[in-house]
GROMACS .gro file of C-alpha atoms in nm:
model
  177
    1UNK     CA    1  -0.858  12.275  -1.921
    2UNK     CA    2  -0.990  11.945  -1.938
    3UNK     CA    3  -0.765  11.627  -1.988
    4UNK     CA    4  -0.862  11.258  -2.008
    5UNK     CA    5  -0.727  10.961  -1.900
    6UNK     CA    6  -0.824  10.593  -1.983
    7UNK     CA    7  -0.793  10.254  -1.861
    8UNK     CA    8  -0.854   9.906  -1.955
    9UNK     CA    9  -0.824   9.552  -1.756
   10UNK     CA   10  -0.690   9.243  -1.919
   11UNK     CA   11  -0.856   8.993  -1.751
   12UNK     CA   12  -0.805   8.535  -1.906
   13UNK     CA   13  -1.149   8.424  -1.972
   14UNK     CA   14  -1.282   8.087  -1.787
   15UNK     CA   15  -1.370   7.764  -1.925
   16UNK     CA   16  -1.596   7.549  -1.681
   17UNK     CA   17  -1.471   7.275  -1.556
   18UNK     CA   18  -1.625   6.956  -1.480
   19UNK     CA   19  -1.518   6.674  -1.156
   20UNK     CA   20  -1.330   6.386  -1.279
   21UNK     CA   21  -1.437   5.997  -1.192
   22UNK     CA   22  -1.174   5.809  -1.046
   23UNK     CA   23  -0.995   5.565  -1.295
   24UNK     CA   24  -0.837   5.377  -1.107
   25UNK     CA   25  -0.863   5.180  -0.791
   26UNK     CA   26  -0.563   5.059  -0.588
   27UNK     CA   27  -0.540   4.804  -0.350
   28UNK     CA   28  -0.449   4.903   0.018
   29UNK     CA   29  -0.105   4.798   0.103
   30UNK     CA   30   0.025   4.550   0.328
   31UNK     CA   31  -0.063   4.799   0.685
   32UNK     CA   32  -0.401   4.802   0.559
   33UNK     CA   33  -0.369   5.156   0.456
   34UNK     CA   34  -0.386   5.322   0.110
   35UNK     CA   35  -0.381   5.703  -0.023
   36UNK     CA   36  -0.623   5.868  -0.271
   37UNK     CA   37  -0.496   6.188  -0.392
   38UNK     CA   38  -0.799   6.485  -0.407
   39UNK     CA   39  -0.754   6.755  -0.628
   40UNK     CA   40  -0.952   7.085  -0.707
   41UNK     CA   41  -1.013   7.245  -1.030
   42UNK     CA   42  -1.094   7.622  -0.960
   43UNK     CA   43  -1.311   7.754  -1.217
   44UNK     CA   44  -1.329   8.105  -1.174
   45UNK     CA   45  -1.244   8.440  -1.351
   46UNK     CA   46  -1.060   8.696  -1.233
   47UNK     CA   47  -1.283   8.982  -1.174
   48UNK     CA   48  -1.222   9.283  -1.123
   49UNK     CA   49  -1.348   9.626  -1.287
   50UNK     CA   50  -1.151   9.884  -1.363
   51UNK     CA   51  -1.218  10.320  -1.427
   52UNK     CA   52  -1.276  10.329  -1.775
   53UNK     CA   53  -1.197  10.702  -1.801
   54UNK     CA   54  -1.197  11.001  -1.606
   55UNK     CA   55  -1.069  11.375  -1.653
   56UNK     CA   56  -0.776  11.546  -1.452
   57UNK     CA   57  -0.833  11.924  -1.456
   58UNK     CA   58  -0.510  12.122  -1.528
   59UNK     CA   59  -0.446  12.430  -1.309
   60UNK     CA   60  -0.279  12.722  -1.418
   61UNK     CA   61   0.040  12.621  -1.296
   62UNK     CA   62   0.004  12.272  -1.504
   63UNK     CA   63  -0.081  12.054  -1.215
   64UNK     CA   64  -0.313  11.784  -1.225
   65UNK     CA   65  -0.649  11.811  -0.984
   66UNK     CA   66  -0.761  11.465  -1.012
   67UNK     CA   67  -1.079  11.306  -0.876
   68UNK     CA   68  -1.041  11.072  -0.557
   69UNK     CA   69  -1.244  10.785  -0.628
   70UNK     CA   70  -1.018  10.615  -0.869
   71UNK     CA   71  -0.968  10.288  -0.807
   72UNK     CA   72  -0.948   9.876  -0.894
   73UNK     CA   73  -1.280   9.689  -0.731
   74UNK     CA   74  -1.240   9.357  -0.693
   75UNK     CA   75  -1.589   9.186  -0.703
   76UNK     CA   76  -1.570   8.820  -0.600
   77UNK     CA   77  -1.560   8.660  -0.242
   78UNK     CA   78  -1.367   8.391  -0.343
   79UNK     CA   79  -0.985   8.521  -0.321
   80UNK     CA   80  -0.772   8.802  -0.346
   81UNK     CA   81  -0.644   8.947  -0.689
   82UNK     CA   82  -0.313   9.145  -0.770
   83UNK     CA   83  -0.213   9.351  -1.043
   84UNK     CA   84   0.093   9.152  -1.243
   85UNK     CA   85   0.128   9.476  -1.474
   86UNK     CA   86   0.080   9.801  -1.604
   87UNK     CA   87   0.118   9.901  -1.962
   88UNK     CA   88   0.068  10.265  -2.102
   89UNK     CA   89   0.012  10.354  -2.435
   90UNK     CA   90   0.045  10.735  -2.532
   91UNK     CA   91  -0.256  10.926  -2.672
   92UNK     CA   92  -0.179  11.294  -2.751
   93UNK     CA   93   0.050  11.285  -2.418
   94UNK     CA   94   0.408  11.226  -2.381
   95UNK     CA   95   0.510  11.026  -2.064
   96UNK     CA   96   0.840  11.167  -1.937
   97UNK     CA   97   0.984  11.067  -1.562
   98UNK     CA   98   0.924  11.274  -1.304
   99UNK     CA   99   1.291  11.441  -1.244
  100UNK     CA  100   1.307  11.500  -1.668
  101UNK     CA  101   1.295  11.838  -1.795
  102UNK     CA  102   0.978  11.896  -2.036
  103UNK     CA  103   1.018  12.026  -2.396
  104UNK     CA  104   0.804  11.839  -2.588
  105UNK     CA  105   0.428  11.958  -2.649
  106UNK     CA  106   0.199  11.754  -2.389
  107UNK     CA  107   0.468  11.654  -2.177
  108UNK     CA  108   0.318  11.481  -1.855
  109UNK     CA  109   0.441  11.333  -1.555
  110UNK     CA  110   0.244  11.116  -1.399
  111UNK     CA  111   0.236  10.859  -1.084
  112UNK     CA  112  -0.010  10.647  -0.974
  113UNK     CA  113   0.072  10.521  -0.615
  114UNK     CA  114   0.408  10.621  -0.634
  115UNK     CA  115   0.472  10.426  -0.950
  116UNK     CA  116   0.597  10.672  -1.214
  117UNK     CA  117   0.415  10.556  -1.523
  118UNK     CA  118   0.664  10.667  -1.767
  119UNK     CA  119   0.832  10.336  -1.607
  120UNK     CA  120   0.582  10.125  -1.591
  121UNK     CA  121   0.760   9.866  -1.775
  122UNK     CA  122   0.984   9.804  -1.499
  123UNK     CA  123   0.657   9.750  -1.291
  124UNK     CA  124   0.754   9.516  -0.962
  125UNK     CA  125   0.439   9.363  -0.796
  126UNK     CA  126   0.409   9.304  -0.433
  127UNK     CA  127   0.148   9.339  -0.175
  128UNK     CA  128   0.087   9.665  -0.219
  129UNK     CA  129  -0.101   9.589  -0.567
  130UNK     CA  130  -0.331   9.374  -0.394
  131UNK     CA  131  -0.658   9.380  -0.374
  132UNK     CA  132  -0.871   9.198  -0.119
  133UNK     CA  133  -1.125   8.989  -0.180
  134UNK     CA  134  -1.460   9.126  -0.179
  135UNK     CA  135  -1.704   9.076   0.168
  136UNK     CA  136  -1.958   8.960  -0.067
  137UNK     CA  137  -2.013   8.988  -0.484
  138UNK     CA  138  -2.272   9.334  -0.351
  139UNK     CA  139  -1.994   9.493  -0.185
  140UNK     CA  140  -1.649   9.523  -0.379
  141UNK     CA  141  -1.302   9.567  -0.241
  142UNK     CA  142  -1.137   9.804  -0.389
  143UNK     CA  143  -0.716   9.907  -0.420
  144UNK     CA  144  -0.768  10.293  -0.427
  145UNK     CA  145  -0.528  10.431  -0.721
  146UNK     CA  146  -0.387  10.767  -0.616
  147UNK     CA  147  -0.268  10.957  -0.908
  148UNK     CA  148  -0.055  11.262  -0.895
  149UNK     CA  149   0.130  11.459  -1.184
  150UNK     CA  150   0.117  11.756  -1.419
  151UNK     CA  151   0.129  11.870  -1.797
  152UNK     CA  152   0.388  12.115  -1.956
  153UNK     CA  153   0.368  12.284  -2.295
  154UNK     CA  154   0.016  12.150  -2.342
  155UNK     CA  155  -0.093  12.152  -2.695
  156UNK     CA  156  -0.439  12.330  -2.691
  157UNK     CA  157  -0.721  12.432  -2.504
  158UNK     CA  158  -0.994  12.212  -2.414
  159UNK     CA  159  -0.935  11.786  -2.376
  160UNK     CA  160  -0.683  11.585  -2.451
  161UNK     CA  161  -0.647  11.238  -2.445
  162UNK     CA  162  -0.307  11.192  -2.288
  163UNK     CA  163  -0.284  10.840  -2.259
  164UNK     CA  164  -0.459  10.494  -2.161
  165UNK     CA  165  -0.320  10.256  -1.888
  166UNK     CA  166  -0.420   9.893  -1.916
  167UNK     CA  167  -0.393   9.680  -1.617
  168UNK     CA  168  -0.284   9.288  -1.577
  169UNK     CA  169  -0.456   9.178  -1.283
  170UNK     CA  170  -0.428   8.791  -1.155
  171UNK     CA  171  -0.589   8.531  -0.906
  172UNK     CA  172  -0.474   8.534  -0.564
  173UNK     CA  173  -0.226   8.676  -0.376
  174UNK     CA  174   0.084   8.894  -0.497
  175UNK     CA  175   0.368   8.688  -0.442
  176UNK     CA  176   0.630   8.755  -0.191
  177UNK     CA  177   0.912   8.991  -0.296
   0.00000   0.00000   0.00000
């Protein structure tokens, strides 16, 4: 049996952003010395691509065979990104934590580096949700996703679309935990 999965990235969009003129001038100060403060207004999007779908197979034992190249590619030279959240939303699946005891139809536990999705609400960032920046904007860096789970009491033959995942990514690095 076939089973589908989906994901989507909520990424801010960018405004451009243009230098400022000075306004003011000041006069240096009695030791001949005076400050001018430089700032920098970063105009850049977030970007990163995420899997848009892909398809676990389902073994007769209800265990997930998933494909291997799953993962977020981060596109831009400029800095690292991290993933701030991860949100599920159920399809035909129902999301129950690993040590639960299945009953309803489409019951699925599922984990995706370790983090059981049916609590991804209490999602914790740290360093291990980061993704490098990329070399250059031809060759991505990527933060391999490594999914792991299984379906009980599925509902038919055939696909079903379990659930989509939608990912909160931000600029820069994670911040210390």
């Amino acid at each position: 049996a076939a089973t589908m999965l989906a994901g989507m990235c909520a990424v801010p969009a960018f405004a451009a952003v243009t230098p400022t003129e000075p306004g003011t001038w000041d006069s240096v100060d009695a030791s001949n010395t005076g400050k001018t403060i430089v700032n920098a207004e970063v105009d850049a999007q977030v970007q990163v691509t995420v899997p848009t779908s892909f398809t676990a197979a389902v073994d007769a034992d209800g265990a997930f065979q998933l494909p291997h190249n799953v993962a977020l590619k981060k596109t831009s030279p400029l800095a690292k990104a991290h993933v701030t959240a991860v949100a599920v939303t159920e399809g035909d699946g129902k999301l129950i934590a690993s040590d639960a005891t299945a009953t309803d139809p489409n019951s699925v536990k599922m984990t995706v580096n370790a983090l059981d999705l049916s609590k991804a609400s209490a999602f914790a960032t740290g360093s291990s949700w980061e993704i490098e920046k990329a070399s250059s904007s031809s060759a991505p860096s990527t933060l391999p996703l490594t999914f792991s789970g299984s379906i009980v009491n599925p509902s038919s033959t055939g696909a079903i679309h379990l659930f989509d995942i939608t990912w909160t990514v931000a600029f820069g690095p994670a911040p210390t935990v």
